[in-house]
XYZ file of C-alpha atoms in Angstrom:
651
model
C -53.720 54.197 13.906
C -51.920 57.292 15.257
C -48.988 55.403 16.792
C -46.536 58.232 16.252
C -48.543 60.708 18.420
C -49.691 58.296 21.085
C -46.576 56.090 21.498
C -43.404 57.645 20.101
C -43.807 61.463 20.423
C -44.114 61.346 24.232
C -40.808 59.423 24.295
C -39.035 61.933 21.973
C -38.825 59.329 19.191
C -39.517 59.521 15.497
C -41.103 56.617 13.591
C -39.159 55.712 10.401
C -40.664 52.384 9.288
C -43.432 50.004 10.393
C -44.440 46.495 9.371
C -47.495 44.442 10.321
C -46.251 41.027 11.533
C -47.160 37.954 13.438
C -45.026 35.175 14.894
C -44.166 32.302 12.550
C -46.679 29.485 12.956
C -49.568 31.729 14.243
C -52.413 33.044 12.112
C -53.244 36.293 13.965
C -51.431 39.398 12.843
C -52.018 41.613 15.821
C -48.599 43.327 16.332
C -46.268 45.746 14.578
C -42.501 46.128 14.365
C -41.400 49.764 14.292
C -37.975 51.308 13.528
C -37.446 54.513 15.579
C -34.784 57.052 16.322
C -34.553 59.537 19.252
C -34.697 63.264 18.604
C -32.034 63.966 21.234
C -28.325 63.559 20.874
C -26.743 61.045 20.970
C -29.206 59.341 18.632
C -30.467 55.930 19.725
C -31.968 53.509 17.177
C -34.506 50.939 18.395
C -36.798 48.242 17.069
C -40.096 48.470 19.008
C -42.827 45.854 19.118
C -46.298 47.462 19.353
C -49.378 45.381 20.156
C -53.038 46.196 20.191
C -54.553 46.185 23.684
C -57.074 43.520 24.470
C -59.295 45.986 26.471
C -59.706 48.757 23.929
C -58.959 50.038 20.429
C -55.512 51.473 21.259
C -51.886 50.278 20.968
C -49.154 49.987 23.533
C -45.418 49.277 23.532
C -44.794 45.631 24.411
C -41.017 45.237 23.872
C -38.082 47.309 22.555
C -34.617 46.228 21.355
C -31.608 48.417 20.719
C -30.425 48.170 17.086
C -26.824 47.703 18.208
C -27.954 44.389 19.804
C -29.150 43.122 16.430
C -26.612 40.607 15.083
C -28.252 39.337 11.917
C -31.288 39.933 9.631
C -32.258 36.806 7.645
C -34.774 37.445 4.755
C -35.001 33.651 4.099
C -34.885 33.928 0.253
C -33.370 36.642 -1.889
C -34.699 35.401 -5.232
C -38.354 34.657 -4.385
C -41.100 36.659 -2.614
C -41.312 35.425 0.893
C -42.927 37.390 3.785
C -40.927 35.502 6.437
C -37.831 36.969 8.073
C -35.739 36.466 11.252
C -34.190 39.031 13.575
C -31.261 37.722 15.726
C -31.122 39.603 19.025
C -30.281 37.779 22.268
C -32.256 34.996 20.607
C -33.830 34.386 17.205
C -37.237 35.995 16.597
C -39.115 34.584 13.641
C -41.732 36.817 11.959
C -44.162 36.666 9.055
C -45.045 40.071 7.469
C -48.496 40.888 6.035
C -46.843 41.391 2.653
C -43.492 41.050 1.020
C -43.426 44.756 0.175
C -43.810 45.715 3.855
C -41.008 43.292 4.787
C -38.687 44.726 2.125
C -39.408 48.275 3.195
C -38.708 47.483 6.835
C -35.413 45.625 6.029
C -34.323 48.502 3.755
C -34.881 50.983 6.618
C -32.961 48.780 9.017
C -30.070 48.599 6.464
C -29.918 52.416 6.079
C -29.904 52.923 9.883
C -27.170 50.289 10.144
C -25.124 52.095 7.434
C -25.490 55.483 9.137
C -25.310 54.853 12.871
C -23.776 51.383 13.405
C -21.116 51.424 10.661
C -22.286 48.216 9.001
C -22.288 46.119 12.171
C -25.447 44.166 11.361
C -25.131 41.201 8.975
C -27.800 40.814 6.273
C -28.407 37.243 4.954
C -30.501 36.190 1.964
C -31.265 39.841 1.156
C -31.245 41.078 -2.452
C -28.427 43.500 -3.234
C -30.851 45.710 -5.147
C -32.984 46.060 -1.996
C -29.942 47.185 -0.001
C -28.976 49.844 -2.554
C -32.371 51.348 -3.472
C -35.415 52.331 -1.548
C -38.427 49.989 -2.218
C -41.753 51.870 -2.504
C -44.437 50.178 -0.418
C -47.351 52.601 -0.045
C -48.010 54.079 3.356
C -45.081 52.458 5.115
C -42.672 53.785 2.534
C -44.061 57.326 2.699
C -43.743 57.316 6.497
C -40.226 55.986 6.408
C -39.070 58.147 3.462
C -40.465 61.461 4.836
C -39.059 61.077 8.298
C -35.725 59.809 7.090
C -35.359 62.745 4.664
C -36.181 65.108 7.453
C -33.624 63.333 9.597
C -31.010 63.690 6.867
C -31.790 67.447 6.333
C -31.683 68.230 10.017
C -28.524 70.053 11.076
C -27.788 71.126 14.624
C -27.051 74.860 15.196
C -23.561 75.745 16.184
C -22.745 78.168 19.017
C -22.377 81.286 16.785
C -25.655 80.635 15.100
C -27.377 80.339 18.485
C -25.879 83.674 19.619
C -27.018 85.405 16.440
C -30.575 84.145 16.831
C -30.676 85.194 20.518
C -29.354 88.719 19.641
C -31.971 89.071 16.886
C -34.749 88.002 19.215
C -33.554 90.460 21.865
C -33.694 93.322 19.308
C -37.187 92.331 18.323
C -38.996 91.963 21.621
C -42.175 90.894 19.851
C -40.421 87.885 18.143
C -41.913 85.476 20.615
C -45.325 87.023 21.051
C -45.843 87.957 17.366
C -43.922 85.431 15.251
C -45.690 86.505 12.036
C -44.529 90.070 12.355
C -40.997 88.860 13.191
C -41.034 86.599 10.122
C -42.266 89.422 7.926
C -39.540 91.738 9.120
C -36.943 89.071 8.443
C -38.326 88.578 4.981
C -38.073 92.283 4.152
C -34.574 92.460 5.384
C -33.680 89.354 3.340
C -35.113 90.937 0.239
C -33.054 93.997 0.841
C -29.938 91.917 1.176
C -30.718 89.955 -1.965
C -31.138 93.207 -3.905
C -27.840 94.492 -2.608
C -26.194 91.310 -3.589
C -27.538 91.525 -7.148
C -26.363 95.112 -7.510
C -22.954 94.103 -6.176
C -22.711 91.297 -8.683
C -23.740 93.515 -11.592
C -21.235 96.109 -10.513
C -18.439 93.548 -10.612
C -18.891 92.574 -14.301
C -15.246 93.217 -15.026
C -14.244 90.810 -12.322
C -16.716 88.334 -13.765
C -15.163 88.568 -17.230
C -11.737 88.115 -15.755
C -13.026 85.109 -13.856
C -14.489 83.657 -17.065
C -11.235 84.204 -18.868
C -9.430 82.422 -16.087
C -11.933 79.592 -16.304
C -11.309 79.324 -20.069
C -7.584 79.187 -19.507
C -8.143 76.604 -16.813
C -10.222 74.515 -19.214
C -7.519 74.786 -21.877
C -4.936 73.706 -19.341
C -7.168 70.837 -18.397
C -7.347 69.777 -22.019
C -3.558 69.875 -22.259
C -3.230 67.860 -19.101
C -5.773 65.338 -20.411
C -3.727 64.983 -23.611
C -0.613 64.345 -21.604
C -2.523 61.886 -19.434
C -3.693 60.090 -22.577
C -0.108 59.945 -23.795
C 1.006 58.652 -20.478
C -1.812 56.109 -20.449
C -0.705 54.870 -23.892
C 2.882 54.556 -22.650
C 1.663 52.690 -19.560
C -0.388 50.423 -21.742
C 2.686 49.631 -23.814
C 4.655 48.966 -20.630
C 1.832 46.737 -19.385
C 1.879 44.746 -22.588
C 5.635 44.359 -22.358
C 5.328 43.251 -18.721
C 2.676 40.708 -19.738
C 5.035 39.389 -22.393
C 7.847 39.178 -19.855
C 5.482 37.401 -17.431
C 4.470 34.929 -20.131
C 8.135 34.356 -21.003
C 8.967 33.765 -17.334
C 6.083 31.288 -17.109
C 7.349 29.431 -20.203
C 10.831 29.464 -18.769
C 9.559 28.020 -15.524
C 7.641 25.311 -17.420
C 10.742 24.525 -19.433
C 12.841 24.287 -16.255
C 10.227 21.962 -14.713
C 10.168 19.772 -17.814
C 14.003 19.683 -17.880
C 14.065 18.670 -14.213
C 11.571 15.865 -14.816
C 13.443 14.744 -17.931
C 16.670 14.690 -15.910
C 15.010 12.552 -13.260
C 13.791 10.078 -15.924
C 17.264 9.941 -17.510
C 18.871 9.509 -14.098
C 16.471 6.667 -13.363
C 17.288 4.890 -16.606
C 21.017 5.437 -16.148
C 20.945 4.180 -12.570
C 18.863 1.071 -13.200
C 19.519 0.135 -16.829
C 23.256 0.745 -17.095
C 25.522 -2.263 -16.954
C 29.173 -1.602 -16.332
C 31.847 -2.612 -18.860
C 33.396 -4.938 -16.312
C 30.129 -6.860 -15.996
C 29.723 -7.021 -19.752
C 33.310 -8.326 -20.089
C 32.656 -10.947 -17.380
C 29.467 -12.163 -19.105
C 31.186 -12.366 -22.512
C 34.690 -13.527 -21.620
C 34.717 -14.342 -17.858
C 36.741 -17.362 -16.728
C 34.254 -19.955 -15.403
C 37.028 -22.275 -14.143
C 38.640 -20.072 -11.501
C 37.050 -18.971 -8.269
C 37.714 -15.274 -9.024
C 36.173 -15.592 -12.454
C 33.119 -17.381 -11.108
C 32.611 -14.670 -8.496
C 32.828 -11.997 -11.218
C 30.329 -13.888 -13.366
C 27.937 -14.221 -10.454
C 28.065 -10.478 -9.752
C 27.630 -9.701 -13.422
C 24.699 -12.081 -13.832
C 22.900 -10.636 -10.793
C 23.450 -7.077 -12.120
C 22.127 -8.181 -15.533
C 19.050 -9.789 -14.008
C 18.346 -6.640 -11.965
C 18.614 -4.483 -15.086
C 16.301 -6.731 -17.019
C 13.683 -6.872 -14.226
C 13.630 -3.096 -13.516
C 10.028 -1.768 -13.456
C 9.916 0.759 -16.304
C 7.636 3.758 -16.012
C 4.933 4.396 -18.601
C 6.450 5.509 -21.910
C 9.944 4.211 -21.254
C 9.510 1.177 -23.467
C 8.939 3.484 -26.494
C 12.399 5.117 -26.147
C 14.941 3.915 -28.743
C 17.752 3.876 -26.172
C 15.712 1.696 -23.833
C 14.912 -0.692 -26.664
C 18.605 -0.880 -27.629
C 19.590 -1.521 -23.996
C 16.986 -4.244 -23.587
C 18.263 -5.842 -26.817
C 21.801 -5.736 -25.474
C 20.653 -7.362 -22.208
C 18.914 -10.116 -24.123
C 22.015 -10.865 -26.167
C 24.233 -10.880 -23.075
C 21.821 -13.182 -21.292
C 21.687 -15.640 -24.206
C 25.460 -15.537 -24.708
C 26.268 -16.109 -21.059
C 23.653 -18.842 -20.774
C 25.289 -20.689 -23.703
C 28.783 -20.259 -22.171
C 27.619 -21.438 -18.786
C 25.733 -24.423 -20.232
C 28.685 -25.558 -22.346
C 31.117 -25.183 -19.449
C 28.986 -27.105 -17.005
C 28.410 -29.853 -19.574
C 32.201 -30.192 -19.916
C 32.566 -30.207 -16.128
C 30.036 -33.040 -15.852
C 31.839 -35.066 -18.553
C 35.303 -34.550 -17.138
C 34.242 -35.245 -13.560
C 32.472 -38.406 -14.741
C 35.696 -39.629 -16.472
C 37.788 -38.706 -13.404
C 35.547 -40.637 -11.068
C 35.522 -43.632 -13.414
C 39.331 -43.758 -13.215
C 39.136 -44.012 -9.450
C 36.870 -47.085 -9.428
C 39.855 -49.489 -9.544
C 41.088 -48.121 -6.228
C 37.883 -49.235 -4.419
C 37.612 -52.681 -5.996
C 39.502 -54.518 -3.301
C 37.683 -52.805 -0.380
C 34.002 -52.744 0.399
C 33.693 -48.969 0.093
C 32.013 -46.547 -2.313
C 33.909 -43.625 -3.849
C 33.236 -40.256 -2.256
C 31.887 -37.483 -4.430
C 32.511 -34.625 -2.007
C 35.217 -32.974 -4.180
C 32.896 -33.050 -7.180
C 30.044 -31.552 -5.144
C 32.326 -28.928 -3.660
C 33.530 -27.831 -7.093
C 30.064 -27.739 -8.582
C 28.503 -25.863 -5.669
C 30.580 -22.852 -6.706
C 28.155 -22.615 -9.657
C 24.962 -22.817 -7.528
C 24.147 -19.098 -7.798
C 24.718 -19.233 -11.539
C 22.368 -22.208 -11.743
C 19.728 -20.194 -9.877
C 20.249 -17.357 -12.372
C 19.883 -19.834 -15.266
C 16.717 -21.219 -13.642
C 15.168 -17.763 -13.521
C 16.223 -16.625 -16.993
C 16.700 -19.644 -19.275
C 14.454 -22.443 -18.016
C 15.073 -24.682 -21.002
C 18.847 -24.573 -20.618
C 18.487 -25.136 -16.883
C 16.375 -28.269 -17.491
C 18.814 -29.424 -20.189
C 21.678 -29.206 -17.698
C 19.599 -31.105 -15.160
C 19.055 -33.898 -17.642
C 22.763 -33.935 -18.621
C 23.865 -34.149 -14.986
C 21.447 -36.934 -14.281
C 22.480 -38.912 -17.364
C 26.224 -38.760 -16.543
C 25.786 -39.391 -12.855
C 23.360 -42.300 -13.545
C 25.998 -44.063 -15.594
C 28.714 -43.261 -13.021
C 26.689 -44.452 -9.987
C 25.493 -47.503 -11.853
C 29.081 -48.650 -12.394
C 30.130 -47.798 -8.852
C 27.070 -49.440 -7.195
C 27.340 -52.513 -9.405
C 31.050 -52.997 -8.586
C 30.381 -52.289 -4.906
C 27.670 -54.933 -4.697
C 29.816 -57.414 -6.640
C 32.521 -57.058 -3.992
C 29.841 -57.516 -1.240
C 28.490 -60.651 -2.929
C 32.048 -62.033 -3.283
C 32.714 -61.489 0.421
C 29.373 -63.132 1.317
C 30.067 -66.033 -0.950
C 33.526 -66.406 0.597
C 31.910 -66.542 4.006
C 29.776 -69.446 2.846
C 32.713 -71.377 1.336
C 34.820 -70.936 4.489
C 32.046 -72.497 6.545
C 31.212 -76.125 6.847
C 29.423 -76.268 3.505
C 25.985 -76.340 5.108
C 24.038 -73.590 3.217
C 21.016 -73.866 5.476
C 22.683 -74.058 8.875
C 20.530 -73.448 11.950
C 20.912 -70.668 14.452
C 23.921 -71.194 16.810
C 22.580 -69.264 19.751
C 21.764 -70.077 23.353
C 18.268 -69.731 24.508
C 18.861 -66.350 26.187
C 20.639 -64.962 23.093
C 17.754 -66.161 20.885
C 15.188 -64.459 23.084
C 17.250 -61.247 23.005
C 17.323 -61.259 19.189
C 13.593 -61.955 18.998
C 12.825 -59.093 21.408
C 15.050 -56.705 19.447
C 13.209 -57.775 16.281
C 9.798 -56.931 17.819
C 11.198 -53.565 19.086
C 12.563 -52.665 15.686
C 9.406 -53.562 13.860
C 7.497 -51.296 16.203
C 9.506 -48.330 14.948
C 8.542 -48.771 11.298
C 6.003 -46.535 9.669
C 4.058 -46.907 6.449
C 4.252 -50.784 6.560
C 2.454 -52.822 3.887
C 0.264 -55.789 4.481
C 3.337 -58.053 4.544
C 4.786 -56.051 7.440
C 1.580 -56.266 9.382
C 1.584 -59.999 8.869
C 4.064 -60.426 11.754
C 1.565 -59.083 14.313
C -1.302 -61.293 12.903
C 0.744 -64.431 12.713
C 2.449 -63.719 16.055
C -0.904 -63.684 17.915
C -1.993 -67.028 16.416
C 1.207 -69.058 16.273
C 3.544 -67.374 18.876
C 3.592 -70.537 20.948
C 4.678 -72.800 18.056
C 7.337 -70.363 16.831
C 8.741 -69.959 20.341
C 8.969 -73.680 20.814
C 10.662 -74.147 17.499
C 13.178 -71.406 18.177
C 13.945 -72.923 21.571
C 14.444 -76.290 19.946
C 16.837 -74.666 17.498
C 18.746 -73.114 20.430
C 19.118 -76.515 22.063
C 20.776 -77.954 18.993
C 24.419 -78.922 19.131
C 26.839 -76.090 18.750
C 28.913 -78.215 16.439
C 26.184 -77.840 13.727
C 26.264 -74.010 13.921
C 28.737 -71.512 12.531
C 28.591 -68.361 14.621
C 31.585 -66.742 12.956
C 30.012 -66.929 9.461
C 26.773 -65.245 10.568
C 28.646 -62.552 12.474
C 30.736 -61.877 9.402
C 27.654 -61.736 7.221
C 26.083 -59.277 9.676
C 29.136 -57.018 9.476
C 29.192 -57.125 5.650
C 25.455 -56.204 5.432
C 25.903 -53.440 7.991
C 28.865 -52.046 5.999
C 26.829 -52.114 2.795
C 23.999 -50.060 4.382
C 26.516 -47.744 6.086
C 28.178 -46.977 2.764
C 24.874 -46.381 0.909
C 23.308 -44.138 3.526
C 25.775 -41.138 3.452
C 26.145 -41.482 -0.354
C 22.391 -41.044 -0.968
C 21.996 -38.266 1.608
C 24.980 -36.336 0.244
C 23.773 -36.621 -3.337
C 20.219 -35.538 -2.499
C 21.497 -32.561 -0.497
C 23.799 -31.589 -3.397
C 20.980 -31.784 -5.939
C 18.733 -29.639 -3.749
C 21.456 -26.932 -3.312
C 23.010 -27.011 -6.759
C 19.724 -26.965 -8.704
C 18.002 -24.722 -6.133
C 15.271 -27.244 -5.353
C 14.560 -26.459 -1.719
C 12.700 -29.280 -0.027
C 11.715 -27.177 3.010
C 11.261 -23.578 1.758
C 10.264 -20.912 4.203
C 7.910 -18.041 3.491
C 10.811 -15.666 2.781
C 12.310 -18.058 0.257
C 9.147 -18.346 -1.840
C 9.267 -16.014 -4.798
C 6.938 -13.009 -4.562
C 4.339 -12.199 -7.164
C 4.303 -9.151 -9.476
C 2.461 -7.001 -6.963
C 5.253 -7.426 -4.334
C 3.118 -9.756 -2.154
C 3.754 -13.500 -1.518
C 1.833 -15.806 -3.833
C -1.356 -17.447 -2.628
C -1.084 -20.548 -0.395
C -2.254 -22.942 -3.128
C 0.374 -21.606 -5.576
C 3.106 -21.747 -2.919
C 2.171 -25.305 -2.076
C 2.266 -26.140 -5.809
C 5.820 -24.763 -6.103
C 6.980 -26.783 -3.104
C 5.337 -29.972 -4.387
C 6.834 -29.490 -7.811
C 10.372 -29.035 -6.475
C 10.005 -32.046 -4.226
C 8.837 -34.100 -7.111
C 11.843 -32.954 -9.219
C 14.271 -33.962 -6.494
C 12.551 -37.363 -6.122
C 12.646 -37.963 -9.896
C 16.298 -37.009 -10.198
C 17.258 -39.277 -7.267
C 15.232 -42.194 -8.685
C 17.012 -41.741 -12.020
C 20.531 -41.368 -10.518
C 20.188 -44.324 -8.095
C 17.806 -46.460 -10.141
C 20.045 -49.582 -9.530
C 20.271 -49.393 -5.750
C 16.945 -51.092 -4.960
C 17.600 -53.856 -7.512
C 21.091 -54.566 -6.188
C 19.867 -54.536 -2.575
C 17.174 -57.043 -3.401
C 19.735 -59.223 -5.173
C 22.047 -59.016 -2.172
C 19.222 -59.919 0.193
C 18.258 -62.873 -1.980
C 21.900 -64.075 -1.916
C 22.059 -63.776 1.861
C 18.785 -65.619 2.296
C 20.085 -68.311 -0.062
C 23.329 -68.749 1.901
C 21.463 -69.002 5.217
C 17.715 -68.533 5.524
C 18.155 -67.235 9.092
C 20.308 -64.343 7.789
C 16.968 -62.610 7.189
C 16.797 -62.078 10.992
C 20.048 -60.114 10.903
C 19.006 -58.220 7.792
C 15.599 -57.371 9.294
C 17.203 -55.924 12.490
C 19.808 -53.908 10.546
C 17.358 -52.710 7.895
C 14.818 -51.703 10.562
C 17.420 -49.609 12.337
C 18.523 -47.830 9.139
C 14.996 -47.125 8.050
C 14.209 -45.597 11.399
C 17.418 -43.461 11.237
C 16.624 -42.290 7.660
C 13.048 -41.326 8.622
C 14.337 -39.247 11.501
C 16.655 -37.360 9.153
C 14.080 -36.803 6.394
C 10.904 -38.918 6.086
C 10.499 -37.893 2.397
C 14.084 -38.605 1.370
C 14.920 -41.018 -1.400
C 16.950 -43.180 1.107
C 14.005 -43.504 3.478
C 11.649 -44.552 0.637
C 14.066 -47.064 -0.888
C 15.047 -48.689 2.362
C 11.388 -48.902 3.293
C 10.607 -50.778 0.094
C 13.584 -53.125 0.650
C 12.488 -53.702 4.245
C 9.205 -55.175 2.923
C 11.256 -57.858 1.022
C 13.378 -58.629 4.093
C 10.283 -58.956 6.256
C 8.718 -61.422 3.803
C 11.925 -63.548 3.771
C 11.925 -63.599 7.508
C 8.298 -64.668 7.618
C 9.113 -67.511 5.283
C 12.075 -68.529 7.508
C 9.904 -68.675 10.607
C 7.143 -70.596 8.867
C 9.674 -73.061 7.406
C 11.363 -73.650 10.818
C 7.975 -74.166 12.518
C 7.035 -76.655 9.820
C 10.249 -78.673 10.247
C 9.915 -78.768 14.017
C 6.354 -79.975 13.769
C 7.518 -82.876 11.573
């Protein structure tokens, strides 16, 4: 295939490299890619696609691209033999060469042209570095590319002076154009003459040559001297370099030391800020006055600071420090010491307050009133925050104080309530003696008044909740025997007023009302005090529930367990403190029913009203529960009264 003569020579182009290719995915290899350069200046480098004509055995140019439009050459794989490669012009052209050697030769030629004419503009991807540095022999293609490229490298354009000299020589020799051989022979003879003259001139200047050789020897000696100095300087520079390396290493060690010192200072600052307890706080915990308000406030602040120091989240490794261990030991001793002081002081307060309240009982004997414990509660509430601290740090001492308080207050309230109910019984008994001596007098009411009382009874019973089977008995019996009970009550209303004692029943009603009115604030105040003083919140909010270790609120089941436990503790303490109230109330109700069986109507109305009031305040309170239990007894007595009256009327 004489492609150079038929295709490129007419276009003033030289062929540098050629590769037989076909498009990727097709089996026929019926085209060639050629790398060419123009013979005229400025040089233009092209990649030409040549294809065999379908009509005859000759080739023709199908497409040409300027090499400056080539953006990237992708050889696909630099480590393995792969005939595929891509050329990125205005779009990506994918080719498969007939052999890997031809592909490498073509890519090497493109790389050299890029280096020489395009100043490394084209990017080569997945091409071996060895291929880009050396010429790869590949038979015919390499010989074509190598010969033409060498010729291209050896070609030098004549300058203006050289052109003038050649033209002058050709003018002198008129036959230079017609007889080139004679002109060349003449030039050869003249060149030989000139070479001979040059040789004679050189031999004649032997002295100058010797001088030149001597100068060269001196220059070489000077070079050796300079090289020695350079070696000395290099050794000095090497020493300086080593010293600089040592300085750099020292600076790096100094920087590391400064960084470590800074981190150590941060750790020490953290421990000092969060694990240092002031001398004032230590003095307050060891010797603080727990009887004065100022001393109590100082102890509260000191205990909170101590708790904060003990609960600080230490970083890894802090617990191994001796200073941290000593400080934690000091905190433990201060906690135990202050817990003992606080426990002993509050025990003394409970004892003294119990004796002081006992001495005041004689003042309330004559009147139907219960002593007020507001001063005691007010004094003890000053220690509420300390009790909370004790609850969080010394649970055993906290529970011991709770038991001590309950024991002392149980004895105190037992005496007060017993004396109070004795006075109430005496007044009720006095009411019966002042009457006409009839212990079972009938109801002195007019018919309208009786109906009003009965209606109020039904209204009150409708407000009760959680009734037992005895409370529901009223509705069952009312539907079956309402007519007989109504007639018996009307007959009782028609009885002679001379047989009834309205004043005695009114007085009994006032005494019973006063008893309930005295008990209600006493129980509510004591329950409120126990909840606040011992930090047993009955209605905790989400913010009041203690958080877990991870800083998040505890799960719902655990939070519900805490609330239930604290409610149970309040209920148990109240049951223990006021264990005699329900017994005394039942005894008083029995006395009232014994004096006059119809007193149960008054007690039922009053008791129903107070139960309803207590449930509105707190359905789970001790007062609500106790009055509800007593109401069951009153209701049963009233049922017996109605049944007994109906039986007498039927006879």
